[in-house]
CSV table of C-alpha atoms and ligand atoms in Angstrom, one decimal:
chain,number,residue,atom,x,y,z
Q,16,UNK,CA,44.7,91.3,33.1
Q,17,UNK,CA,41.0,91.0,32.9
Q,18,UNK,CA,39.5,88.1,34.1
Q,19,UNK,CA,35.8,87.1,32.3
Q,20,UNK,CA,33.6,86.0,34.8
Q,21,UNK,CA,32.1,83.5,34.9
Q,22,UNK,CA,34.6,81.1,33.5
Q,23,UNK,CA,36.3,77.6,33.3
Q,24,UNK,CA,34.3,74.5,34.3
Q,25,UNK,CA,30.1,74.6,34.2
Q,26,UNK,CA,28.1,72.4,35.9
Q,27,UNK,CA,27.9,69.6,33.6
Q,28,UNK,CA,31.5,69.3,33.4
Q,29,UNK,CA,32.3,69.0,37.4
Q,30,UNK,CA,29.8,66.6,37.9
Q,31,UNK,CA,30.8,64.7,34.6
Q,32,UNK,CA,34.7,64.6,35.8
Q,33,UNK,CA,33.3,63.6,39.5
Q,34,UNK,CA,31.5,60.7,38.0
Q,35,UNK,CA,34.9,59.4,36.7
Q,36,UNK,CA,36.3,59.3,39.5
Q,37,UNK,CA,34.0,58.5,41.9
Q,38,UNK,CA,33.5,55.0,39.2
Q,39,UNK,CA,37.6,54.7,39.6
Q,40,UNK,CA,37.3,55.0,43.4
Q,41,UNK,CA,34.2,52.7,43.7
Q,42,UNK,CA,35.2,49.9,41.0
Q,43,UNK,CA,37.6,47.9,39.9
Q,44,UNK,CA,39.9,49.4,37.0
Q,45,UNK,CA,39.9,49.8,34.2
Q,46,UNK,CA,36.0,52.2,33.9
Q,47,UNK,CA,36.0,52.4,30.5
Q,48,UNK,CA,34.8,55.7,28.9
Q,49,UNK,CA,33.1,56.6,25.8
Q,50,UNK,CA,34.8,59.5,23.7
Q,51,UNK,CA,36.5,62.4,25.8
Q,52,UNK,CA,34.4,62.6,28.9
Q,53,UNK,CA,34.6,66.5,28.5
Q,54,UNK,CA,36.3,67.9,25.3
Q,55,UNK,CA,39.9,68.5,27.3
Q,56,UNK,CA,43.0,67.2,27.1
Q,57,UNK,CA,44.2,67.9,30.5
Q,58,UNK,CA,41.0,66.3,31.5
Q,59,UNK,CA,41.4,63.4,30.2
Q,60,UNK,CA,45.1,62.7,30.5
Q,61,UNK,CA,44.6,63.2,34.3
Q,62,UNK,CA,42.2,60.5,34.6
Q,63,UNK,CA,43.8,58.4,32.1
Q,64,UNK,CA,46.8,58.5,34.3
Q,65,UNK,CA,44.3,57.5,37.4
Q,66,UNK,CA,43.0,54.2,35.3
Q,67,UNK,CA,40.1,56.0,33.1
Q,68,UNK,CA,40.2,54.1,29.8
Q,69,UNK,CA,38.8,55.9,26.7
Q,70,UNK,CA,37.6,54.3,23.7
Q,71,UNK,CA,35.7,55.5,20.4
Q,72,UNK,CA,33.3,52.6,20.0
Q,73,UNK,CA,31.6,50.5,23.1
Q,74,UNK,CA,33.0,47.7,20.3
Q,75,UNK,CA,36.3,48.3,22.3
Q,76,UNK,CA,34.8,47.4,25.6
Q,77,UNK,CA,34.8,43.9,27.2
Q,78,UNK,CA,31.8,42.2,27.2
Q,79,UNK,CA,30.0,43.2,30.9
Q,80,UNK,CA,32.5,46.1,31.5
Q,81,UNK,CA,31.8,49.2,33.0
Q,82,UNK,CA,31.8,52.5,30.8
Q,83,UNK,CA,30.6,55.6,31.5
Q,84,UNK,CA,29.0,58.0,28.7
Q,85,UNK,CA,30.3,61.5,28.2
Q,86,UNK,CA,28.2,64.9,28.6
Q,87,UNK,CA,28.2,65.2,25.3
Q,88,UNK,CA,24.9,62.6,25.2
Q,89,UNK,CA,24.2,59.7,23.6
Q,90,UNK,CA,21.6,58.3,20.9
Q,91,UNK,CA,19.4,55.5,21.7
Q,92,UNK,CA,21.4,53.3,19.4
Q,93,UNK,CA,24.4,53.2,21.3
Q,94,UNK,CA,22.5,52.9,24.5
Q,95,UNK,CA,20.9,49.8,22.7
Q,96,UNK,CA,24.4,49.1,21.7
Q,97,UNK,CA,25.7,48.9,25.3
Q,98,UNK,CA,22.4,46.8,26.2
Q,99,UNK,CA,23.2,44.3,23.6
Q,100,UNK,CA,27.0,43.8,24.7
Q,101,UNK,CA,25.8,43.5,28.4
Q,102,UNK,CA,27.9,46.7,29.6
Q,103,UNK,CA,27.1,48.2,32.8
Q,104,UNK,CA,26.4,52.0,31.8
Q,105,UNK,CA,27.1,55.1,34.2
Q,106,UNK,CA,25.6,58.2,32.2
Q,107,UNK,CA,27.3,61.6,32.9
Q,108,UNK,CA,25.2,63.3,29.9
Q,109,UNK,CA,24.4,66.7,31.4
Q,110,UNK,CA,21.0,66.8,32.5
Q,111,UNK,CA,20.9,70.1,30.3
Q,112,UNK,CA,21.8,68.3,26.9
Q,113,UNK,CA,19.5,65.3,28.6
Q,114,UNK,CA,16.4,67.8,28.2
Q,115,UNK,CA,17.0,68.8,24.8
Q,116,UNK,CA,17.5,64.9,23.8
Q,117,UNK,CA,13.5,64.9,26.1
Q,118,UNK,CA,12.5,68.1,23.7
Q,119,UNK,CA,13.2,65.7,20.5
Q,120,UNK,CA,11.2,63.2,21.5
Q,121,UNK,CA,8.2,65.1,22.4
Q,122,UNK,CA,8.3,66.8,19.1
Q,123,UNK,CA,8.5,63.4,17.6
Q,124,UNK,CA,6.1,61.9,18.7
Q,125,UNK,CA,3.6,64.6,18.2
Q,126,UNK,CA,4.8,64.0,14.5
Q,127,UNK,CA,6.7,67.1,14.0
Q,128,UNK,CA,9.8,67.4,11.6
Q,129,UNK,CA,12.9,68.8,13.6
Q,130,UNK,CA,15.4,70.9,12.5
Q,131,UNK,CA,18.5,70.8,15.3
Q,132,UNK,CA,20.4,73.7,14.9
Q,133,UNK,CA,24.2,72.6,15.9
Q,134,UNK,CA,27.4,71.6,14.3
Q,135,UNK,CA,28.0,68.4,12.4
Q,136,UNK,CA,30.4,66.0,13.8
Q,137,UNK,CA,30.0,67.4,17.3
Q,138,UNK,CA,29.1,64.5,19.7
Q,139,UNK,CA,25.8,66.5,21.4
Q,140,UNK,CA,24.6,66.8,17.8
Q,141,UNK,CA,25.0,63.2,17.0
Q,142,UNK,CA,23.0,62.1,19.9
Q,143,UNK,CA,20.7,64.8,19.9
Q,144,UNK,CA,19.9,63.9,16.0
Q,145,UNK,CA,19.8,59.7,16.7
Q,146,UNK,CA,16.7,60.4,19.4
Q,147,UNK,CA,14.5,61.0,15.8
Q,148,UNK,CA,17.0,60.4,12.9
Q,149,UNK,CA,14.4,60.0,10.4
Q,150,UNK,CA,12.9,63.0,11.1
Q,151,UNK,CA,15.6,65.8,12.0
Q,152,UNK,CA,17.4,67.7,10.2
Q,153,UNK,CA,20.8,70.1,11.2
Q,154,UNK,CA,21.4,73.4,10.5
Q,155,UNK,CA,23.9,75.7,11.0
Q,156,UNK,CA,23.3,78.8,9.6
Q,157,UNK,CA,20.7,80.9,7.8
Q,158,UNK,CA,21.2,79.8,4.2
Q,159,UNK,CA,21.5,76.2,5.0
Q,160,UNK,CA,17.6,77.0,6.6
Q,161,UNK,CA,16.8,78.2,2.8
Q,162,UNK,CA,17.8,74.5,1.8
Q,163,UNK,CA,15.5,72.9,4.1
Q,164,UNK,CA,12.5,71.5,2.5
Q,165,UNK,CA,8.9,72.8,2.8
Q,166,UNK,CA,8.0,70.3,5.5
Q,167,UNK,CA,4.2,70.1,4.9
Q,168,UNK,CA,3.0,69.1,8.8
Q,169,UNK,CA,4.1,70.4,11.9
Q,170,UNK,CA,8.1,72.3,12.5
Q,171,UNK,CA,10.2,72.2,15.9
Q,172,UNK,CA,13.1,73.6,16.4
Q,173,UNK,CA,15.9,72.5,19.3
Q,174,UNK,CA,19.9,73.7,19.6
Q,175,UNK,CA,23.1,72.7,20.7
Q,176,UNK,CA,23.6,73.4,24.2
Q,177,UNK,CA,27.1,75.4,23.1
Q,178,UNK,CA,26.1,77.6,19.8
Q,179,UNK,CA,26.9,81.4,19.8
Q,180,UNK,CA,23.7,83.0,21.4
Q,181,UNK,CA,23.8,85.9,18.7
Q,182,UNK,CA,24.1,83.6,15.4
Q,183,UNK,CA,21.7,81.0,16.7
Q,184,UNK,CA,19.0,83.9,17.3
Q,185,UNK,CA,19.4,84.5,13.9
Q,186,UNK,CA,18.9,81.0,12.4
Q,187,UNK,CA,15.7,80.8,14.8
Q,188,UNK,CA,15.0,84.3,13.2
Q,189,UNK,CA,15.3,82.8,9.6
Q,190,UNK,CA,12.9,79.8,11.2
Q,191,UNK,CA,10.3,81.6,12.1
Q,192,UNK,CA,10.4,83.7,8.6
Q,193,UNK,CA,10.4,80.7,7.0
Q,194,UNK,CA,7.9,78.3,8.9
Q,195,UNK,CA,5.7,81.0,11.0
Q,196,UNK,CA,4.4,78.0,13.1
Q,197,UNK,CA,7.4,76.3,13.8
Q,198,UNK,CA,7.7,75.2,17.8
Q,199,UNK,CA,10.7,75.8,19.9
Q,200,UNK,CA,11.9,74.8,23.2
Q,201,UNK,CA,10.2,75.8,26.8
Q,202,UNK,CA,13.1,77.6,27.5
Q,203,UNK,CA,16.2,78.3,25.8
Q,204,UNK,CA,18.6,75.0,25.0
Q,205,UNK,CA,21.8,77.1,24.8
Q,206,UNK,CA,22.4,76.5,28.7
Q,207,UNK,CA,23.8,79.1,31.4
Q,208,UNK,CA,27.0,78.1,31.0
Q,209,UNK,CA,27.6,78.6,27.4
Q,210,UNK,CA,25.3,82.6,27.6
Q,211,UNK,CA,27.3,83.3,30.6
Q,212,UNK,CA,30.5,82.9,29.4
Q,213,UNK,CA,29.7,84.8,26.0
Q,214,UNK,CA,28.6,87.5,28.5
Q,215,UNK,CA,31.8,87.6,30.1
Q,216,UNK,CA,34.0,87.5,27.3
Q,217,UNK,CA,32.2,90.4,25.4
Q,218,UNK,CA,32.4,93.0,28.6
Q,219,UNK,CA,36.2,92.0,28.9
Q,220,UNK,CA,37.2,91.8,24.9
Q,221,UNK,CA,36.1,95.5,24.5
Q,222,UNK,CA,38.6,96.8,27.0
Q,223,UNK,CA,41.7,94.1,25.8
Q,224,UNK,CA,44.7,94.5,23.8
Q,225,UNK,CA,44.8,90.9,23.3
Q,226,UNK,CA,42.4,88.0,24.2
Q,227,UNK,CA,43.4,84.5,25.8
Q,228,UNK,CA,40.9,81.5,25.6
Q,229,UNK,CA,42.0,78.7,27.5
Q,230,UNK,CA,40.6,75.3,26.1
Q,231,UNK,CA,40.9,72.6,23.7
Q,232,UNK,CA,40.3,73.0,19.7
Q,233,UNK,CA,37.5,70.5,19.7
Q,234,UNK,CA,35.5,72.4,22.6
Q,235,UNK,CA,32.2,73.5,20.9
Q,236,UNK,CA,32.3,76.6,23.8
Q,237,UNK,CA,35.7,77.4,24.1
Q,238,UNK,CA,35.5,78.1,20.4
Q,239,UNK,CA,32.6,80.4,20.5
Q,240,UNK,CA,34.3,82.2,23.0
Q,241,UNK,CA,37.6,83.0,20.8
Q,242,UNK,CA,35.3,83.6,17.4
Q,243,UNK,CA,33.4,86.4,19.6
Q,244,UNK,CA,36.4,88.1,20.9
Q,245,UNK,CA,37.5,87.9,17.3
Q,246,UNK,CA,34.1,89.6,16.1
Q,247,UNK,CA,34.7,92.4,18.4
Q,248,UNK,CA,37.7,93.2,17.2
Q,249,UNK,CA,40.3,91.8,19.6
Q,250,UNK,CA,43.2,89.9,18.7
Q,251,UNK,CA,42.6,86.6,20.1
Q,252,UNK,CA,44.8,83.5,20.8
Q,253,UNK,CA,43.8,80.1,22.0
Q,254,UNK,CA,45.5,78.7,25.0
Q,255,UNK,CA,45.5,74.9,25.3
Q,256,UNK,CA,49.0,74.7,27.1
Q,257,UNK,CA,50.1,77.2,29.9
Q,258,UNK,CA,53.2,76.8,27.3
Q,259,UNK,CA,51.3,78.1,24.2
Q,260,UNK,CA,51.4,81.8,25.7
Q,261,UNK,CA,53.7,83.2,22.9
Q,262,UNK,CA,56.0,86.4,24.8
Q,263,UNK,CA,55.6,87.8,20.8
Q,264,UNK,CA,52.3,88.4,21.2
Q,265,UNK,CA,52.4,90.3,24.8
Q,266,UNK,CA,54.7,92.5,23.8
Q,267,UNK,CA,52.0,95.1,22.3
Q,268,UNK,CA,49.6,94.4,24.6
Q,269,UNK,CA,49.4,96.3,27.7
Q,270,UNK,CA,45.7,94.8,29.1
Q,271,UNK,CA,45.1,91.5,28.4
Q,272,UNK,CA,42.0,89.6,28.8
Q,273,UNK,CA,41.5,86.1,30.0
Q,274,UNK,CA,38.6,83.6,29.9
Q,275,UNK,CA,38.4,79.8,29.8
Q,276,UNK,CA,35.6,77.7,28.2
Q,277,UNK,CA,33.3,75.1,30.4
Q,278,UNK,CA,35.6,72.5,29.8
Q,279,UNK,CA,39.0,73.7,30.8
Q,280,UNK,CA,40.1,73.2,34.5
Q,281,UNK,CA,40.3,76.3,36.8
Q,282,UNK,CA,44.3,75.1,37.2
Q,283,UNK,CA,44.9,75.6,33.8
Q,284,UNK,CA,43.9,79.6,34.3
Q,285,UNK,CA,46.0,80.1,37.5
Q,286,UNK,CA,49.0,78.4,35.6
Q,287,UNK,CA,48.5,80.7,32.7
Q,288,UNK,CA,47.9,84.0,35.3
Q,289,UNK,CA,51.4,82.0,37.4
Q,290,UNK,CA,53.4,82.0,34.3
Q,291,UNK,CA,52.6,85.6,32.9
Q,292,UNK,CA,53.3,87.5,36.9
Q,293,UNK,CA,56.9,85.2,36.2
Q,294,UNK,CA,57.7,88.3,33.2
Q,295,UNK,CA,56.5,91.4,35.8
Q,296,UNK,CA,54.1,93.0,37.7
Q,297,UNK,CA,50.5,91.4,36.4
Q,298,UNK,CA,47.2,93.5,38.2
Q,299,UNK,CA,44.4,91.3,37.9
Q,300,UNK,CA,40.8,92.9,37.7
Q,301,UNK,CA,37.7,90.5,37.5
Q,302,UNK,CA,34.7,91.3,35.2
Q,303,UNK,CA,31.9,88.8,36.9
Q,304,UNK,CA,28.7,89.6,34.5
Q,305,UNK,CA,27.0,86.6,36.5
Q,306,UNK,CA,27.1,84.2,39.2
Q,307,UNK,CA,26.8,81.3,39.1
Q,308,UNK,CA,25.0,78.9,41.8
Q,309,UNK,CA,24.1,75.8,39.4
Q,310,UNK,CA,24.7,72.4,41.2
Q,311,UNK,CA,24.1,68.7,39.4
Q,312,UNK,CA,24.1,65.5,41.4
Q,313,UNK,CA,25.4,62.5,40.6
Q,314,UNK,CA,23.9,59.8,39.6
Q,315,UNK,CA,22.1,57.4,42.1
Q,316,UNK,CA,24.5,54.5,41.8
Q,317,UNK,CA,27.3,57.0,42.7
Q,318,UNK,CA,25.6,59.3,45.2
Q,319,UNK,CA,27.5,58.8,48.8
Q,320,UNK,CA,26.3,55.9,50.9
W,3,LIG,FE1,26.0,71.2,30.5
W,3,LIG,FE2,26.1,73.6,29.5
W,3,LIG,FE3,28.2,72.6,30.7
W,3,LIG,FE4,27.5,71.6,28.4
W,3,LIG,S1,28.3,73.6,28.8
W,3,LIG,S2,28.1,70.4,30.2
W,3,LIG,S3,25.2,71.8,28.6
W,3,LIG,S4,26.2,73.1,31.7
């Protein structure tokens, strides 16, 4: 087996699961959560099971309840929301999509139109988009930047923490052709994590047979990571369940490599490495293209007294 490394939980994530349950130690239960804390089911089943309650809407949140945003971000209307329905707020937004969300505003108020380059649907977008709805726009790819209008003042640009470094070089590409004095972020918004990861799993999908990506379908990363191993040429299979490791698919495959997006717990690779030395003799071989030495604290009202 080849192991992609870096892998597994970022950051953002550990200090996002730590604020859940440093809020269930602290307070009394149920601490209400908005959306999946991090986009896994293990994740969130195991701190269901410890008295996390998740919800869709802060509607579903008793009046002066605690809830606790996701890293994913949110906009200022639901932070307005929770204001309005009196709910005492603990934000685990990573402090890396919390600096795009600061990008936005900047660019807004210096009048600029925004375009966000990101994925519809996906929570970080949403928020990221309600900091200046009126005046940004998503894209995802090049020919939906041939749709955009042609704004007539200033252009910024911002990403989605999680996007596939190549293809999102290439939308800022088509940017740039497009609107030569468009402005983008200080540094890049696609964070360490995410470029890492795609680091790894490129070095390791060259030398596989056969590709495992440990995550859930709705992870923004853990997706990029199986589309890139599929772009090099690697059969690829996503893992959400130690159980969905199919003994069809190993039987070609002689090296195998293994990665795990940001949001997938570290347990979830050892049971998937535990269940594969249960059919024979397994030689694991790391591939570390990084490491990784990122910390986050938590916030204030958690911090140890
Ligand atoms: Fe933060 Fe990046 Fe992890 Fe998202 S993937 S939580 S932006 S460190």
């Amino acid at each position: 087996m080849l192991l992609a490394q870096p892998q597994s939980f970022c950051a953002g994530v550990e200090r996002a699961v730590q604020i859940v349950e440093a809020a269930l130690a602290r307070y009394p239960h149920p601490v209400y959560v908005r959306k999946q804390i991090v986009h896994n089911t293990h994740v969130v089943r195991d701190l269901a099971e410890r008295g996390a309650v998740f919800v869709d809407d802060l509607d579903e949140v008793p009046e002066g309840a605690l809830v606790v945003f996701s890293a994913h971000g949110v906009s200022p209307a639901v932070r307005a929301q929770a204001r309005r329905r009196g709910l005492r707020v603990i934000d685990a937004t990573c402090p890396l999509v919390t600096k795009v969300h600061a990008e936005v505003r900047r660019f807004a108020a210096r009048g600029d139109d925004i375009v966000l380059i990101g994925h519809a649907g996906h929570e970080e977008s949403e928020g990221t988009l309600g900091e200046a709805p009126g005046r940004t726009t998503l894209v995802r790819t090049v020919d939906d930047v041939a749709r955009l209008p042609a704004y007539e003042g200033g252009t910024a640009y911002v990403m989605q923490t999680t996007l596939a470094v190549d293809e999102a070089a290439e939308v800022v590409a088509a940017l740039r052709e497009r609107f030569p004095g468009i402005k983008g972020p200080g540094s890049d918004d696609i964070c360490y994590a995410t470029t890492n990861r795609q680091e790894a799993v490129r070095a390791v999908a060259a030398e596989s047979d056969l590709l495992f990506v440990i995550g859930s379908p709705n992870s923004s990363n853990s997706l990029r990571l199986a589309e890139l191993s599929e772009r090099a040429g690697t059969p690829t299979r996503f893992v959400e369940d130690v159980g969905d490791v199919r003994l069809a698919d190993l039987a070609e495959a002689a090296r195998i490599g293994l990665t795990a997006g940001a949001s997938a717990p570290p347990a979830l690779v050892d049971g998937v490495i535990r269940n594969l030395r249960g059919l024979g003799p397994v030689e694991v071989v790391e591939r570390r293209v990084a490491v990784e030495t990122t910390t986050f604290n938590l916030p204030k009202e958690l911090a140890a007294r």
